[in-house]
Each structure stands twice: as C-alpha cells, then as structure tokens.
Short mmCIF file of C-alpha atoms and ligand atoms in Angstrom, two decimals:
data_model
loop_
_atom_site.label_atom_id
_atom_site.label_comp_id
_atom_site.label_asym_id
_atom_site.label_seq_id
_atom_site.Cartn_x
_atom_site.Cartn_y
_atom_site.Cartn_z
CA MET A 1 -0.03 0.07 -0.09
CA ILE A 2 1.38 3.40 -0.93
CA LEU A 3 1.39 5.51 2.08
CA PRO A 4 1.43 9.50 2.16
CA ILE A 5 4.93 10.91 2.94
CA VAL A 6 5.03 13.13 6.02
CA ALA A 7 6.31 16.56 4.96
CA TYR A 8 8.88 18.91 6.81
CA GLY A 9 7.27 20.60 9.77
CA ASP A 10 5.59 17.62 11.39
CA PRO A 11 6.96 16.93 14.76
CA VAL A 12 7.18 13.21 14.16
CA LEU A 13 10.35 13.94 11.93
CA LYS A 14 11.98 15.65 15.11
CA ARG A 15 11.54 12.83 17.47
CA LYS A 16 13.99 10.12 18.34
CA ALA A 17 12.44 6.99 17.22
CA LEU A 18 11.93 3.82 19.59
CA SER A 19 13.22 0.30 18.98
CA ILE A 20 10.58 -2.42 18.21
CA SER A 21 10.30 -6.15 18.97
CA GLU A 22 10.05 -8.94 16.67
CA ASP A 23 6.35 -9.30 17.47
CA TYR A 24 5.65 -5.62 16.32
CA GLU A 25 2.05 -5.96 14.82
CA GLY A 26 1.87 -5.83 11.07
CA LEU A 27 5.68 -5.40 10.62
CA GLU A 28 5.83 -7.42 7.42
CA GLN A 29 3.06 -5.61 5.80
CA LEU A 30 4.52 -2.17 7.04
CA ILE A 31 7.92 -3.04 5.50
CA GLU A 32 6.10 -4.01 2.25
CA SER A 33 4.13 -0.73 2.37
CA MET A 34 7.45 1.20 2.94
CA TRP A 35 9.20 -0.27 -0.26
CA GLU A 36 6.12 0.51 -2.34
CA THR A 37 6.11 4.11 -1.09
CA MET A 38 9.65 4.62 -1.64
CA TYR A 39 9.68 3.29 -5.09
CA HIS A 40 6.79 5.15 -5.99
CA ALA A 41 8.33 8.35 -4.97
CA HIS A 42 11.62 7.47 -6.62
CA GLY A 43 13.55 7.50 -3.31
CA VAL A 44 16.78 5.47 -2.48
CA GLY A 45 15.58 5.22 1.22
CA LEU A 46 12.60 5.78 3.45
CA ALA A 47 12.44 5.95 7.34
CA ALA A 48 9.47 4.96 9.29
CA PRO A 49 9.09 8.58 10.82
CA GLN A 50 8.40 9.63 7.19
CA ILE A 51 5.29 7.59 7.17
CA GLY A 52 4.42 8.89 10.61
CA LYS A 53 5.51 5.97 12.73
CA SER A 54 8.24 6.77 15.35
CA ILE A 55 10.05 3.59 15.34
CA ARG A 56 13.66 2.54 14.56
CA LEU A 57 13.04 1.17 10.92
CA PHE A 58 14.25 2.27 7.50
CA VAL A 59 14.67 0.65 4.18
CA ILE A 60 17.08 1.31 1.59
CA ASP A 61 17.56 0.46 -2.32
CA GLY A 62 20.63 2.37 -3.38
CA SER A 63 20.82 0.77 -6.93
CA PRO A 64 19.83 4.14 -8.62
CA PHE A 65 22.74 5.86 -7.14
CA ALA A 66 25.00 3.44 -8.94
CA ASP A 67 24.73 5.59 -11.96
CA ASP A 68 25.35 8.77 -9.94
CA GLU A 69 28.07 10.91 -11.44
CA ASP A 70 29.77 10.95 -8.13
CA ALA A 71 29.75 7.25 -7.58
CA THR A 72 33.23 5.64 -7.49
CA PRO A 73 33.83 2.19 -9.14
CA SER A 74 33.58 0.85 -5.66
CA ASP A 75 30.38 2.55 -4.81
CA GLN A 76 29.00 1.29 -8.35
CA LEU A 77 29.83 -2.22 -7.28
CA VAL A 78 28.22 -2.14 -3.80
CA LEU A 79 25.24 0.02 -4.85
CA LYS A 80 24.13 -2.35 -7.57
CA SER A 81 22.76 -4.79 -5.16
CA PHE A 82 22.43 -2.60 -2.06
CA LYS A 83 18.76 -3.33 -0.77
CA LYS A 84 18.22 -3.65 2.79
CA VAL A 85 15.85 -3.24 5.83
CA PHE A 86 17.50 -1.84 9.03
CA ILE A 87 15.62 -2.50 12.13
CA ASN A 88 16.79 -0.97 15.54
CA ALA A 89 20.05 0.34 14.05
CA GLU A 90 22.61 1.76 16.42
CA MET A 91 25.46 3.78 15.00
CA ILE A 92 28.80 2.49 16.56
CA ALA A 93 31.39 4.51 14.74
CA GLU A 94 31.48 7.11 12.07
CA GLU A 95 35.19 7.75 10.79
CA GLY A 96 37.27 8.35 7.73
CA ASP A 97 37.70 11.53 5.92
CA ASP A 98 34.70 13.86 5.62
CA PHE A 99 33.13 14.23 2.22
CA SER A 100 30.43 16.51 0.67
CA PHE A 101 27.60 14.94 -1.26
CA THR A 102 24.27 16.76 -2.33
CA GLU A 103 21.32 15.25 -0.46
CA GLY A 104 17.79 15.42 -0.81
CA CYS A 105 14.76 14.10 1.15
CA LEU A 106 11.32 12.92 0.15
CA SER A 107 9.87 14.76 3.21
CA ILE A 108 11.64 18.07 1.82
CA PRO A 109 10.72 18.07 -1.82
CA ASP A 110 12.65 20.36 -4.20
CA ILE A 111 15.55 21.17 -1.75
CA ARG A 112 19.03 19.67 -2.43
CA GLU A 113 22.14 20.94 -0.50
CA ASP A 114 25.58 19.81 0.09
CA VAL A 115 26.14 18.04 3.27
CA THR A 116 29.54 17.00 4.73
CA ARG A 117 29.71 13.64 6.58
CA PRO A 118 32.45 11.08 7.58
CA SER A 119 32.96 8.51 4.88
CA VAL A 120 33.11 5.40 6.91
CA ILE A 121 30.52 4.01 9.40
CA ARG A 122 30.02 0.81 11.56
CA LEU A 123 26.48 0.01 12.19
CA ARG A 124 24.68 -2.61 14.32
CA TYR A 125 21.26 -3.32 13.15
CA LEU A 126 18.71 -6.08 12.81
CA ASP A 127 17.63 -7.42 9.23
CA GLU A 128 14.08 -8.23 8.43
CA ASN A 129 14.49 -11.59 10.08
CA PHE A 130 15.61 -9.95 13.24
CA LYS A 131 19.10 -11.49 12.71
CA GLU A 132 21.69 -9.29 14.28
CA ARG A 133 24.35 -7.77 11.95
CA VAL A 134 27.53 -5.51 12.47
CA GLU A 135 28.82 -4.27 9.24
CA GLU A 136 31.02 -1.42 7.92
CA PHE A 137 29.70 0.68 5.13
CA SER A 138 31.67 3.44 3.18
CA GLY A 139 31.09 5.88 0.28
CA LEU A 140 27.59 6.38 -0.93
CA ALA A 141 26.15 3.40 0.68
CA ALA A 142 27.32 5.01 4.15
CA ARG A 143 25.97 8.18 2.95
CA ILE A 144 22.48 6.91 2.29
CA ILE A 145 22.61 5.08 5.64
CA GLN A 146 23.60 8.19 7.48
CA HIS A 147 20.69 10.02 6.02
CA GLU A 148 18.20 7.43 7.02
CA TYR A 149 19.79 6.75 10.34
CA ASP A 150 19.31 10.50 11.06
CA HIS A 151 15.63 10.17 10.35
CA ILE A 152 15.21 7.68 13.28
CA GLU A 153 17.31 10.03 15.44
CA GLY A 154 14.96 13.00 14.73
CA VAL A 155 17.41 14.64 12.54
CA LEU A 156 16.98 16.14 8.94
CA PHE A 157 19.75 16.94 6.50
CA THR A 158 18.65 20.50 6.55
CA ASP A 159 19.51 20.65 10.30
CA LYS A 160 23.20 20.09 9.15
CA LEU A 161 23.52 23.05 6.88
CA SER A 162 25.51 26.20 8.02
CA PRO A 163 23.42 29.01 9.75
CA LEU A 164 23.67 31.00 6.52
CA LYS A 165 22.23 28.14 4.41
CA LYS A 166 19.61 27.66 6.76
CA ARG A 167 18.70 31.24 6.74
CA LEU A 168 18.67 31.13 2.99
CA ILE A 169 16.16 28.24 2.58
CA LYS A 170 13.94 29.03 5.68
CA GLY A 171 11.21 30.53 3.37
CA ARG A 172 11.07 27.39 1.37
CA LEU A 173 10.83 25.08 4.40
CA ASP A 174 8.05 27.19 5.80
CA LYS A 175 6.08 26.91 2.54
CA ILE A 176 6.64 22.92 2.48
CA SER A 177 5.28 22.87 6.08
CA ARG A 178 2.17 24.71 5.00
CA GLY A 179 1.66 22.34 2.06
CA MET A 180 2.75 24.96 -0.64
CA VAL A 181 4.88 22.61 -2.64
CA ASP A 182 4.37 20.30 -5.71
CA SER A 183 5.37 16.64 -5.58
CA ASP A 184 4.58 13.76 -7.77
CA TYR A 185 3.61 11.73 -4.69
CA ARG A 186 1.10 11.99 -2.06
CA MET A 187 2.24 14.01 1.23
CA LYS A 188 0.85 14.43 4.62
CA PHE A 189 1.18 18.18 5.94
CA TYR A 190 1.07 19.08 9.66
CA THR A 191 -1.04 22.24 9.48
CA LYS A 192 -0.96 24.50 12.39
CA SER A 193 -3.83 26.41 10.75
CA LYS A 194 -6.20 23.90 12.21
CA LYS A 195 -5.65 25.48 15.80
CA ARG A 196 -6.52 28.99 14.38
NI1 NI B 201 15.22 11.98 4.13
#
C-alpha cells in the first residue's frame, strides 16, 4: 500500500524513534508498504518516521545511485545490489575523511543541498528476519544510511547546514510545512492552521 509521506514541519520527523520487538504488529506488511511508497516516490531510502511511525526502521535500495556521477567504481559495485531493511539500528562509529555530497529528502521536496559527513560507518542492526548484523559501510552506501539513520534520531539533513544556508532556505521550508509545494507523490502536511 502506498502511504502518504510526512512533510517537513511535522513533529514526528524531529522525534527520536523507539526500538521495536519481533512481534511488532503488522511489521511485514509495514515493510512491504514502505518499499512500495519509496519506489513510487523514486527515493533510495525511506524511514518509518516519514510515514508517521516513530520506530527505528528504515529501508534502502541504493541501486539508482550506482549511476550517480559522484559514484566511484567501488560505490557502483556495492550499490548495484544494495537493498536492505534496517531495524533498531545503532551507529557504532563514524570515521574516515569527511566528504561532501548533495542530499535531498522525500519529506523536503525540491530542496537539495551539499552535506558533509564522515565517509566510513560501522552499524549494528537487525535485518528483516531480526538477525543481528554488525557491518562497515563506506562511500555512498554509508551516506544513504547516515541520512536514513538521522531520520530515526529525529534529525533532517537541513539541520546539518550552515546558519547562512539555513537562513537562505527558511522561506522554502516554511512553505513546505504549510503544504505549498508540488510533489508527484502523496504527502501529509502538519498544518498549524487547524488551531486558528
Ligand atoms: Ni530523508
């Protein structure tokens, strides 16, 4: 089922999400719906808070990024088959050289900005069968995970921009939160206007 994607401005995107247990009701169906929603919106990742659920779950299919102009040969190799479900992820380490990459977010349509992050991460998570994994990721694979991981920590890529950049895009962010944006997928807006 394709779900509406929560837009910038909804407090659920700022909340630190909670871990889930194996008996979380409807988990299999939820993961299926998240894949469907992500592909429909042409995203490479989707985190549960973006469909309004504050739980530590995100899905990633990085294969479209294999063709990105910034993808190195090793990125291309990894990304081609980089399709994973991440449950209860915990970042163990972020290291390596910082690198800059232009990020976007399905919850923040039409805004793309360069974000600098460390290039190597080590992550502990459960896969869709609740099997624990500890893995190291680098390059663009690490980058996509860092972005989605931030979502379950209540952080958006726009939070990482310089004060100047933040000031420059503030007007556009306000418009998104009020629903004044076009997207080719369904979105859900948190409108304060209800209280007026
Ligand atoms: Ni995002």
